[in-house]
Amino acid sequence: MGAVPYTIRPVMPSDLQMTIDPVDYSVDLTWYNPTENTAGYALTSISGVRIYRNDEMIADLPETVPGAFAQYTDIPPLQDGYRYKVAAYTEEEGIYAFTFEQWIGPPAWAAPTGPDAYGYIALESVDPEGPEFDWIEIDPTQGGSGTLLNFTLDDQTLHLNLPFSFKYYGLEYDEISVCGNGWTAMGYTEDTDYSNTAIPNSDGPPAMLAPFWEDLSPQQSGSVSYYYDAVNHWYIIEYYRVRQYLPTTAFETFQAVLYDPAHHTTATGDGKILFQWLDITDPSQATFGIENQAETVGIQLGLDGSYPPTTVGMQDNYAVLFLPPEENFPVTASLVPTNPPIVIPSGGGSFDYTVLLTSIGQDPATFNVWIDVVMPNGSIYGPTINRTMTLDPGTFFMREMTQSVPGNAPAGEYTYRCTIGDYDLGIFWDQDQFTFIKEGVDIASGGAWECYESSEAEEIPGIAGIPSNPVLKSAYPNPFNPTTALSYQLQAASFVKLAVYDIQGREVARLAEGWHPAGIYERTWNASEMASGVYFARFIAGDYRQTRKLLLVK
């Protein structure tokens, strides 16, 4: 045919094949280089071959031979759907040979759903590391050991005390609200929302657990029951053949299981949650998932028949396990009253305390820290302080503070809290608290809630593990039953006293007393004879004083 016009595009490579390695999920592409251009002339040479992944060029193979067998191996950066294109070129790029989009990596549904902004993930029973579906029958009408809840109205919410403290999205709860419309909520709520929406969303209750949020009618048909399994340390709420409002032929059987964090431990202390669905008739108009107290963070497993690619969709004999973060946020908070127990007279007064924020991570940490007050009626006053801070690795922030309480504040027990997290998102990474009592009310005395600082130091640098002052480290484990270890470190010889006090300020144990050389020490407290509750470990070394809160859970 004569000389080949070099500016005419080569035809597409032939027999393009894609093979995915099932072990490392690398992609092996093979093809034959073109032998002619689009004008039908034979190619005597090719400048190269370009390879594209999702329209992004990932390789340029130079000096390739027309008609030759060629091969290229790619390792995609993420498990995702990918499409490849291969084109030879001279002065002009040739026609593409291409593959159809394929998922590269384990099946999408085999991956966890999440994590959300707090760190919770959801594992399905079909996932490689997921839970096994194992229905726990508690309904007494089916031979179970549970107690029936008496739903007598449509859109009704009932309230139950939990048999253990349950930490959820960083907050502790001892009560749960159970709605006939297929959801529960940590804490107390009067919400009865039947109209399901997306998660997270300000619609519905705060701190929601939604195994089947739909307009259900347990007052018409079916039953709802609860049971605490003291052997396995979990708390179960079961909906058995509860009828939907519409269609009236749809009956749903499912359950939510809370794992006692004191026995099913996690890195953060947050609880594990299991949803199980035994027999589902019509999930097409329901919501499934969890969300935090602020209703700003959560995991949605399904909404109105639509499911994320990481799930297989709602079905019978199916389970999902929600797991909290695998590691703590790298800053801890400690809030220690100076002279517990604190009792404020009716005319008002003040109390002193110490805030200690400690960086335990390897990188700088930026966070919000705020202090608020839970009033005797459960409402929240504050925050009295809300700051954004950054702590470098191995540093801590310590501040002595004073809080005034006005005379017109109501009588009763208050909870004083320090929280670190993301205030706007309502994320709580760590929290410490103590209680105080106000004896009465004196309107005439006036006053205001004021929190002020007695120290100007913002940040105290130093290696957190090698403090420049004596230090009493956090007890481990805590909560505990019945023993916990307390360690302390002295940089110089000092007279030491380490004692434990109950909530009334009475000494219940003396763990150390006397002259100690510099060094690291550990003492164990056996509280087998003590009642469950809050205790304080008080550490004195010379002029230094520090208090740690202990929680005995039996």
PDB file of C-alpha atoms in Angstrom, residues 27-277:
ATOM      1  CA  VAL A  27      -5.884  -6.382  37.817  1.00  0.00           C
ATOM      2  CA  ASP A  28      -4.105  -8.095  34.923  1.00  0.00           C
ATOM      3  CA  LEU A  29      -4.864  -6.568  31.495  1.00  0.00           C
ATOM      4  CA  THR A  30      -3.864  -8.407  28.299  1.00  0.00           C
ATOM      5  CA  TRP A  31      -4.388  -7.486  24.629  1.00  0.00           C
ATOM      6  CA  TYR A  32      -2.887  -7.564  21.148  1.00  0.00           C
ATOM      7  CA  ASN A  33      -1.534  -4.323  19.718  1.00  0.00           C
ATOM      8  CA  PRO A  34      -3.214  -3.058  16.540  1.00  0.00           C
ATOM      9  CA  THR A  35      -1.636  -3.823  13.161  1.00  0.00           C
ATOM     10  CA  GLU A  36      -3.202  -1.055  11.083  1.00  0.00           C
ATOM     11  CA  ASN A  37      -4.634   2.430  11.308  1.00  0.00           C
ATOM     12  CA  THR A  38      -8.156   3.664  10.703  1.00  0.00           C
ATOM     13  CA  ALA A  39      -7.385   4.244   7.016  1.00  0.00           C
ATOM     14  CA  GLY A  40      -6.551   0.572   6.569  1.00  0.00           C
ATOM     15  CA  TYR A  41      -2.787   1.029   6.228  1.00  0.00           C
ATOM     16  CA  ALA A  42      -0.445  -1.416   7.974  1.00  0.00           C
ATOM     17  CA  LEU A  43       1.431  -0.016  10.968  1.00  0.00           C
ATOM     18  CA  THR A  44       5.185  -0.423  10.869  1.00  0.00           C
ATOM     19  CA  SER A  45       5.617   1.040  14.359  1.00  0.00           C
ATOM     20  CA  ILE A  46       3.649   2.335  17.322  1.00  0.00           C
ATOM     21  CA  SER A  47       4.827   5.177  19.562  1.00  0.00           C
ATOM     22  CA  GLY A  48       3.249   3.562  22.615  1.00  0.00           C
ATOM     23  CA  VAL A  49       0.139   2.353  24.394  1.00  0.00           C
ATOM     24  CA  ARG A  50      -1.718   4.353  27.029  1.00  0.00           C
ATOM     25  CA  ILE A  51      -3.803   2.752  29.787  1.00  0.00           C
ATOM     26  CA  TYR A  52      -6.611   4.564  31.586  1.00  0.00           C
ATOM     27  CA  ARG A  53      -8.415   3.672  34.825  1.00  0.00           C
ATOM     28  CA  ASN A  54     -11.767   5.481  35.155  1.00  0.00           C
ATOM     29  CA  ASP A  55     -10.563   7.979  32.486  1.00  0.00           C
ATOM     30  CA  GLU A  56      -7.329   8.757  34.345  1.00  0.00           C
ATOM     31  CA  MET A  57      -4.115   7.716  32.561  1.00  0.00           C
ATOM     32  CA  ILE A  58      -2.144   5.359  34.787  1.00  0.00           C
ATOM     33  CA  ALA A  59       0.520   4.080  32.357  1.00  0.00           C
ATOM     34  CA  ASP A  60       2.264   4.942  29.080  1.00  0.00           C
ATOM     35  CA  LEU A  61       4.069   1.940  27.580  1.00  0.00           C
ATOM     36  CA  PRO A  62       6.552   3.197  24.932  1.00  0.00           C
ATOM     37  CA  GLU A  63       8.010   1.497  21.822  1.00  0.00           C
ATOM     38  CA  THR A  64       5.460  -1.261  21.487  1.00  0.00           C
ATOM     39  CA  VAL A  65       5.363  -3.588  18.480  1.00  0.00           C
ATOM     40  CA  PRO A  66       2.327  -3.755  16.153  1.00  0.00           C
ATOM     41  CA  GLY A  67       0.422  -7.017  16.522  1.00  0.00           C
ATOM     42  CA  ALA A  68       2.393  -8.096  19.601  1.00  0.00           C
ATOM     43  CA  PHE A  69       0.814  -9.615  22.689  1.00  0.00           C
ATOM     44  CA  ALA A  70       0.952  -7.092  25.573  1.00  0.00           C
ATOM     45  CA  GLN A  71       0.258  -7.165  29.285  1.00  0.00           C
ATOM     46  CA  TYR A  72      -0.069  -4.697  32.167  1.00  0.00           C
ATOM     47  CA  THR A  73      -0.802  -5.253  35.890  1.00  0.00           C
ATOM     48  CA  ASP A  74      -2.557  -2.579  37.947  1.00  0.00           C
ATOM     49  CA  ILE A  75      -3.186  -2.392  41.690  1.00  0.00           C
ATOM     50  CA  PRO A  76      -6.205  -0.109  42.247  1.00  0.00           C
ATOM     51  CA  PRO A  77      -5.883   2.254  45.218  1.00  0.00           C
ATOM     52  CA  LEU A  78      -9.308   1.411  46.689  1.00  0.00           C
ATOM     53  CA  GLN A  79     -11.896  -1.321  46.521  1.00  0.00           C
ATOM     54  CA  ASP A  80     -14.391   0.184  44.108  1.00  0.00           C
ATOM     55  CA  GLY A  81     -15.916  -0.095  40.662  1.00  0.00           C
ATOM     56  CA  TYR A  82     -13.372   0.387  37.836  1.00  0.00           C
ATOM     57  CA  ARG A  83     -13.400   0.614  34.032  1.00  0.00           C
ATOM     58  CA  TYR A  84     -10.216   0.364  31.931  1.00  0.00           C
ATOM     59  CA  LYS A  85      -9.405   1.739  28.480  1.00  0.00           C
ATOM     60  CA  VAL A  86      -6.375   0.852  26.324  1.00  0.00           C
ATOM     61  CA  ALA A  87      -5.317   2.822  23.222  1.00  0.00           C
ATOM     62  CA  ALA A  88      -2.263   2.687  20.970  1.00  0.00           C
ATOM     63  CA  TYR A  89      -0.923   5.946  19.575  1.00  0.00           C
ATOM     64  CA  THR A  90       1.378   7.361  16.938  1.00  0.00           C
ATOM     65  CA  GLU A  91       1.160  11.117  16.533  1.00  0.00           C
ATOM     66  CA  GLU A  92      -2.550  10.667  17.169  1.00  0.00           C
ATOM     67  CA  GLU A  93      -4.096   8.574  19.916  1.00  0.00           C
ATOM     68  CA  GLY A  94      -5.904   5.561  18.555  1.00  0.00           C
ATOM     69  CA  ILE A  95      -9.339   4.138  19.180  1.00  0.00           C
ATOM     70  CA  TYR A  96      -9.914   2.774  22.666  1.00  0.00           C
ATOM     71  CA  ALA A  97     -10.501  -0.795  23.590  1.00  0.00           C
ATOM     72  CA  PHE A  98     -12.332  -0.820  26.906  1.00  0.00           C
ATOM     73  CA  THR A  99     -13.682  -3.036  29.653  1.00  0.00           C
ATOM     74  CA  PHE A 100     -17.053  -2.713  31.300  1.00  0.00           C
ATOM     75  CA  GLU A 101     -17.037  -1.415  34.869  1.00  0.00           C
ATOM     76  CA  GLN A 102     -16.400  -4.113  37.443  1.00  0.00           C
ATOM     77  CA  TRP A 103     -16.151  -4.134  41.207  1.00  0.00           C
ATOM     78  CA  ILE A 104     -12.575  -4.831  42.242  1.00  0.00           C
ATOM     79  CA  GLY A 105     -12.127  -6.083  45.778  1.00  0.00           C
ATOM     80  CA  PRO A 106     -14.336  -8.126  48.060  1.00  0.00           C
ATOM     81  CA  PRO A 107     -18.064  -7.788  47.314  1.00  0.00           C
ATOM     82  CA  ALA A 108     -19.292  -4.364  48.410  1.00  0.00           C
ATOM     83  CA  TRP A 109     -21.861  -5.933  50.714  1.00  0.00           C
ATOM     84  CA  ALA A 110     -19.042  -7.802  52.514  1.00  0.00           C
ATOM     85  CA  ALA A 111     -17.535  -4.526  53.731  1.00  0.00           C
ATOM     86  CA  PRO A 112     -18.672  -2.868  56.973  1.00  0.00           C
ATOM     87  CA  THR A 113     -21.099   0.037  56.796  1.00  0.00           C
ATOM     88  CA  GLY A 114     -19.481   3.125  58.270  1.00  0.00           C
ATOM     89  CA  PRO A 115     -17.701   4.327  60.246  1.00  0.00           C
ATOM     90  CA  ASP A 116     -19.805   7.362  61.050  1.00  0.00           C
ATOM     91  CA  ALA A 117     -18.254  10.565  62.395  1.00  0.00           C
ATOM     92  CA  TYR A 118     -18.120   9.132  65.915  1.00  0.00           C
ATOM     93  CA  GLY A 119     -16.635   5.808  64.836  1.00  0.00           C
ATOM     94  CA  TYR A 120     -19.477   3.290  64.997  1.00  0.00           C
ATOM     95  CA  ILE A 121     -19.521   0.650  62.226  1.00  0.00           C
ATOM     96  CA  ALA A 122     -22.159  -1.937  61.282  1.00  0.00           C
ATOM     97  CA  LEU A 123     -21.307  -5.568  60.478  1.00  0.00           C
ATOM     98  CA  GLU A 124     -23.904  -7.829  58.855  1.00  0.00           C
ATOM     99  CA  SER A 125     -24.299 -11.550  59.389  1.00  0.00           C
ATOM    100  CA  VAL A 126     -23.216 -12.032  55.749  1.00  0.00           C
ATOM    101  CA  ASP A 127     -19.951 -10.114  56.303  1.00  0.00           C
ATOM    102  CA  PRO A 128     -16.746 -12.146  56.841  1.00  0.00           C
ATOM    103  CA  GLU A 129     -16.347 -10.720  60.364  1.00  0.00           C
ATOM    104  CA  GLY A 130     -20.048 -10.259  60.992  1.00  0.00           C
ATOM    105  CA  PRO A 131     -22.243 -11.727  63.728  1.00  0.00           C
ATOM    106  CA  GLU A 132     -23.984 -15.064  63.404  1.00  0.00           C
ATOM    107  CA  PHE A 133     -27.757 -14.813  63.314  1.00  0.00           C
ATOM    108  CA  ASP A 134     -28.905 -16.420  66.568  1.00  0.00           C
ATOM    109  CA  TRP A 135     -32.442 -15.516  67.558  1.00  0.00           C
ATOM    110  CA  ILE A 136     -32.984 -15.082  71.320  1.00  0.00           C
ATOM    111  CA  GLU A 137     -36.629 -15.840  72.007  1.00  0.00           C
ATOM    112  CA  ILE A 138     -37.874 -13.875  75.037  1.00  0.00           C
ATOM    113  CA  ASP A 139     -41.583 -13.401  74.255  1.00  0.00           C
ATOM    114  CA  PRO A 140     -43.539 -15.184  77.024  1.00  0.00           C
ATOM    115  CA  THR A 141     -46.300 -16.097  74.549  1.00  0.00           C
ATOM    116  CA  GLN A 142     -43.659 -18.088  72.667  1.00  0.00           C
ATOM    117  CA  GLY A 143     -42.100 -19.720  75.726  1.00  0.00           C
ATOM    118  CA  GLY A 144     -39.591 -16.947  76.440  1.00  0.00           C
ATOM    119  CA  SER A 145     -38.658 -15.516  79.840  1.00  0.00           C
ATOM    120  CA  GLY A 146     -39.342 -11.872  79.061  1.00  0.00           C
ATOM    121  CA  THR A 147     -41.918  -9.416  80.374  1.00  0.00           C
ATOM    122  CA  LEU A 148     -44.632  -8.018  78.107  1.00  0.00           C
ATOM    123  CA  LEU A 149     -44.982  -4.271  77.641  1.00  0.00           C
ATOM    124  CA  ASN A 150     -48.565  -3.026  77.772  1.00  0.00           C
ATOM    125  CA  PHE A 151     -49.143  -0.894  74.671  1.00  0.00           C
ATOM    126  CA  THR A 152     -52.747   0.330  74.820  1.00  0.00           C
ATOM    127  CA  LEU A 153     -52.582   3.322  72.456  1.00  0.00           C
ATOM    128  CA  ASP A 154     -51.443   3.985  68.930  1.00  0.00           C
ATOM    129  CA  ASP A 155     -48.096   5.842  68.715  1.00  0.00           C
ATOM    130  CA  GLN A 156     -47.173   5.180  72.356  1.00  0.00           C
ATOM    131  CA  THR A 157     -43.766   5.244  74.083  1.00  0.00           C
ATOM    132  CA  LEU A 158     -43.024   3.402  77.340  1.00  0.00           C
ATOM    133  CA  HIS A 159     -39.995   3.696  79.600  1.00  0.00           C
ATOM    134  CA  LEU A 160     -37.717   1.116  81.217  1.00  0.00           C
ATOM    135  CA  ASN A 161     -34.801   1.273  83.641  1.00  0.00           C
ATOM    136  CA  LEU A 162     -31.731  -0.483  82.277  1.00  0.00           C
ATOM    137  CA  PRO A 163     -30.095  -3.157  84.458  1.00  0.00           C
ATOM    138  CA  PHE A 164     -26.663  -1.688  83.700  1.00  0.00           C
ATOM    139  CA  SER A 165     -25.150   1.616  82.636  1.00  0.00           C
ATOM    140  CA  PHE A 166     -24.908   1.790  78.849  1.00  0.00           C
ATOM    141  CA  LYS A 167     -22.553   4.187  77.072  1.00  0.00           C
ATOM    142  CA  TYR A 168     -23.794   5.207  73.626  1.00  0.00           C
ATOM    143  CA  TYR A 169     -22.052   7.764  71.405  1.00  0.00           C
ATOM    144  CA  GLY A 170     -19.973   8.809  74.415  1.00  0.00           C
ATOM    145  CA  LEU A 171     -22.863   9.368  76.859  1.00  0.00           C
ATOM    146  CA  GLU A 172     -23.962   7.153  79.750  1.00  0.00           C
ATOM    147  CA  TYR A 173     -27.598   6.044  80.063  1.00  0.00           C
ATOM    148  CA  ASP A 174     -29.497   4.092  82.715  1.00  0.00           C
ATOM    149  CA  GLU A 175     -32.924   4.275  81.043  1.00  0.00           C
ATOM    150  CA  ILE A 176     -34.386   3.388  77.653  1.00  0.00           C
ATOM    151  CA  SER A 177     -37.577   4.510  75.881  1.00  0.00           C
ATOM    152  CA  VAL A 178     -39.461   1.912  73.820  1.00  0.00           C
ATOM    153  CA  CYS A 179     -41.895   3.066  71.125  1.00  0.00           C
ATOM    154  CA  GLY A 180     -44.569   0.915  69.522  1.00  0.00           C
ATOM    155  CA  ASN A 181     -43.398   2.202  66.134  1.00  0.00           C
ATOM    156  CA  GLY A 182     -40.357  -0.054  65.996  1.00  0.00           C
ATOM    157  CA  TRP A 183     -37.704   2.127  67.595  1.00  0.00           C
ATOM    158  CA  THR A 184     -36.075   2.605  70.985  1.00  0.00           C
ATOM    159  CA  ALA A 185     -34.132   5.594  72.288  1.00  0.00           C
ATOM    160  CA  MET A 186     -31.493   5.811  74.986  1.00  0.00           C
ATOM    161  CA  GLY A 187     -32.661   7.901  77.932  1.00  0.00           C
ATOM    162  CA  TYR A 188     -36.137   9.333  78.457  1.00  0.00           C
ATOM    163  CA  THR A 189     -38.247  10.747  75.638  1.00  0.00           C
ATOM    164  CA  GLU A 190     -41.955  11.439  75.165  1.00  0.00           C
ATOM    165  CA  ASP A 191     -41.502  11.287  71.384  1.00  0.00           C
ATOM    166  CA  THR A 192     -43.838   8.824  69.620  1.00  0.00           C
ATOM    167  CA  ASP A 193     -42.861   9.485  65.998  1.00  0.00           C
ATOM    168  CA  TYR A 194     -44.411   7.025  63.528  1.00  0.00           C
ATOM    169  CA  SER A 195     -43.406   8.763  60.278  1.00  0.00           C
ATOM    170  CA  ASN A 196     -39.959   7.423  59.447  1.00  0.00           C
ATOM    171  CA  THR A 197     -37.298   9.578  57.802  1.00  0.00           C
ATOM    172  CA  ALA A 198     -33.593   9.335  57.035  1.00  0.00           C
ATOM    173  CA  ILE A 199     -30.851   8.847  59.646  1.00  0.00           C
ATOM    174  CA  PRO A 200     -29.337  11.054  60.983  1.00  0.00           C
ATOM    175  CA  ASN A 201     -32.178  13.535  61.107  1.00  0.00           C
ATOM    176  CA  SER A 202     -33.773  15.886  63.637  1.00  0.00           C
ATOM    177  CA  ASP A 203     -37.025  14.029  63.055  1.00  0.00           C
ATOM    178  CA  GLY A 204     -37.679  11.256  65.550  1.00  0.00           C
ATOM    179  CA  PRO A 205     -36.159  10.926  69.031  1.00  0.00           C
ATOM    180  CA  PRO A 206     -32.563  11.679  70.039  1.00  0.00           C
ATOM    181  CA  ALA A 207     -30.188   8.744  70.642  1.00  0.00           C
ATOM    182  CA  MET A 208     -32.375   6.491  68.482  1.00  0.00           C
ATOM    183  CA  LEU A 209     -31.939   2.787  67.813  1.00  0.00           C
ATOM    184  CA  ALA A 210     -34.198   1.895  64.895  1.00  0.00           C
ATOM    185  CA  PRO A 211     -34.411  -1.826  64.102  1.00  0.00           C
ATOM    186  CA  PHE A 212     -37.705  -1.204  62.218  1.00  0.00           C
ATOM    187  CA  TRP A 213     -38.947   2.399  62.318  1.00  0.00           C
ATOM    188  CA  GLU A 214     -42.405   2.270  60.741  1.00  0.00           C
ATOM    189  CA  ASP A 215     -46.009   2.964  61.665  1.00  0.00           C
ATOM    190  CA  LEU A 216     -46.657  -0.190  63.712  1.00  0.00           C
ATOM    191  CA  SER A 217     -49.632  -1.189  65.855  1.00  0.00           C
ATOM    192  CA  PRO A 218     -48.690  -3.402  68.836  1.00  0.00           C
ATOM    193  CA  GLN A 219     -51.899  -2.275  70.550  1.00  0.00           C
ATOM    194  CA  GLN A 220     -53.790  -4.099  67.781  1.00  0.00           C
ATOM    195  CA  SER A 221     -51.728  -7.210  67.144  1.00  0.00           C
ATOM    196  CA  GLY A 222     -48.500  -8.827  68.286  1.00  0.00           C
ATOM    197  CA  SER A 223     -46.455  -8.049  71.377  1.00  0.00           C
ATOM    198  CA  VAL A 224     -43.363  -6.238  72.658  1.00  0.00           C
ATOM    199  CA  SER A 225     -41.306  -7.687  75.514  1.00  0.00           C
ATOM    200  CA  TYR A 226     -38.025  -7.120  77.343  1.00  0.00           C
ATOM    201  CA  TYR A 227     -35.592  -9.350  79.238  1.00  0.00           C
ATOM    202  CA  TYR A 228     -32.235  -9.068  81.014  1.00  0.00           C
ATOM    203  CA  ASP A 229     -30.016 -12.123  80.589  1.00  0.00           C
ATOM    204  CA  ALA A 230     -27.768 -11.915  83.661  1.00  0.00           C
ATOM    205  CA  VAL A 231     -25.689 -14.894  82.508  1.00  0.00           C
ATOM    206  CA  ASN A 232     -24.778 -13.490  79.092  1.00  0.00           C
ATOM    207  CA  HIS A 233     -24.949  -9.857  80.269  1.00  0.00           C
ATOM    208  CA  TRP A 234     -27.252  -8.511  77.604  1.00  0.00           C
ATOM    209  CA  TYR A 235     -30.629  -6.763  77.522  1.00  0.00           C
ATOM    210  CA  ILE A 236     -33.162  -7.670  74.841  1.00  0.00           C
ATOM    211  CA  ILE A 237     -36.223  -5.875  73.479  1.00  0.00           C
ATOM    212  CA  GLU A 238     -38.324  -7.977  71.108  1.00  0.00           C
ATOM    213  CA  TYR A 239     -41.189  -7.061  68.780  1.00  0.00           C
ATOM    214  CA  TYR A 240     -43.107 -10.246  67.944  1.00  0.00           C
ATOM    215  CA  ARG A 241     -45.475 -10.297  64.944  1.00  0.00           C
ATOM    216  CA  VAL A 242     -46.346  -6.640  65.378  1.00  0.00           C
ATOM    217  CA  ARG A 243     -48.743  -5.530  62.663  1.00  0.00           C
ATOM    218  CA  GLN A 244     -48.084  -2.556  60.430  1.00  0.00           C
ATOM    219  CA  TYR A 245     -50.739   0.149  60.343  1.00  0.00           C
ATOM    220  CA  LEU A 246     -50.739  -0.318  56.573  1.00  0.00           C
ATOM    221  CA  PRO A 247     -50.733  -2.796  55.001  1.00  0.00           C
ATOM    222  CA  THR A 248     -52.635  -4.667  57.695  1.00  0.00           C
ATOM    223  CA  THR A 249     -51.369  -7.964  56.275  1.00  0.00           C
ATOM    224  CA  ALA A 250     -47.730  -7.148  57.176  1.00  0.00           C
ATOM    225  CA  PHE A 251     -46.399  -8.557  60.468  1.00  0.00           C
ATOM    226  CA  GLU A 252     -42.838  -7.941  61.674  1.00  0.00           C
ATOM    227  CA  THR A 253     -40.665  -9.859  64.189  1.00  0.00           C
ATOM    228  CA  PHE A 254     -37.326  -8.357  65.223  1.00  0.00           C
ATOM    229  CA  GLN A 255     -35.243  -7.497  68.300  1.00  0.00           C
ATOM    230  CA  ALA A 256     -32.560  -5.167  69.633  1.00  0.00           C
ATOM    231  CA  VAL A 257     -29.876  -6.424  72.030  1.00  0.00           C
ATOM    232  CA  LEU A 258     -27.716  -4.178  74.247  1.00  0.00           C
ATOM    233  CA  TYR A 259     -24.437  -5.688  75.482  1.00  0.00           C
ATOM    234  CA  ASP A 260     -23.372  -4.720  79.013  1.00  0.00           C
ATOM    235  CA  PRO A 261     -20.151  -2.689  78.471  1.00  0.00           C
ATOM    236  CA  ALA A 262     -18.774  -3.845  81.835  1.00  0.00           C
ATOM    237  CA  HIS A 263     -18.643  -7.423  80.518  1.00  0.00           C
ATOM    238  CA  HIS A 264     -18.514  -6.971  76.729  1.00  0.00           C
ATOM    239  CA  THR A 265     -15.718  -4.412  76.866  1.00  0.00           C
ATOM    240  CA  THR A 266     -14.687  -2.010  74.114  1.00  0.00           C
ATOM    241  CA  ALA A 267     -11.808   0.448  73.753  1.00  0.00           C
ATOM    242  CA  THR A 268     -14.014   3.490  74.352  1.00  0.00           C
ATOM    243  CA  GLY A 269     -16.449   1.944  76.828  1.00  0.00           C
ATOM    244  CA  ASP A 270     -19.321   2.459  74.366  1.00  0.00           C
ATOM    245  CA  GLY A 271     -21.743  -0.439  74.156  1.00  0.00           C
ATOM    246  CA  LYS A 272     -22.201  -2.952  71.364  1.00  0.00           C
ATOM    247  CA  ILE A 273     -25.681  -3.214  69.827  1.00  0.00           C
ATOM    248  CA  LEU A 274     -27.185  -6.138  67.918  1.00  0.00           C
ATOM    249  CA  PHE A 275     -30.259  -5.954  65.681  1.00  0.00           C
ATOM    250  CA  GLN A 276     -31.875  -9.229  64.582  1.00  0.00           C
ATOM    251  CA  TRP A 277     -34.750  -9.761  62.141  1.00  0.00           C
TER     252      TRP A 277
END
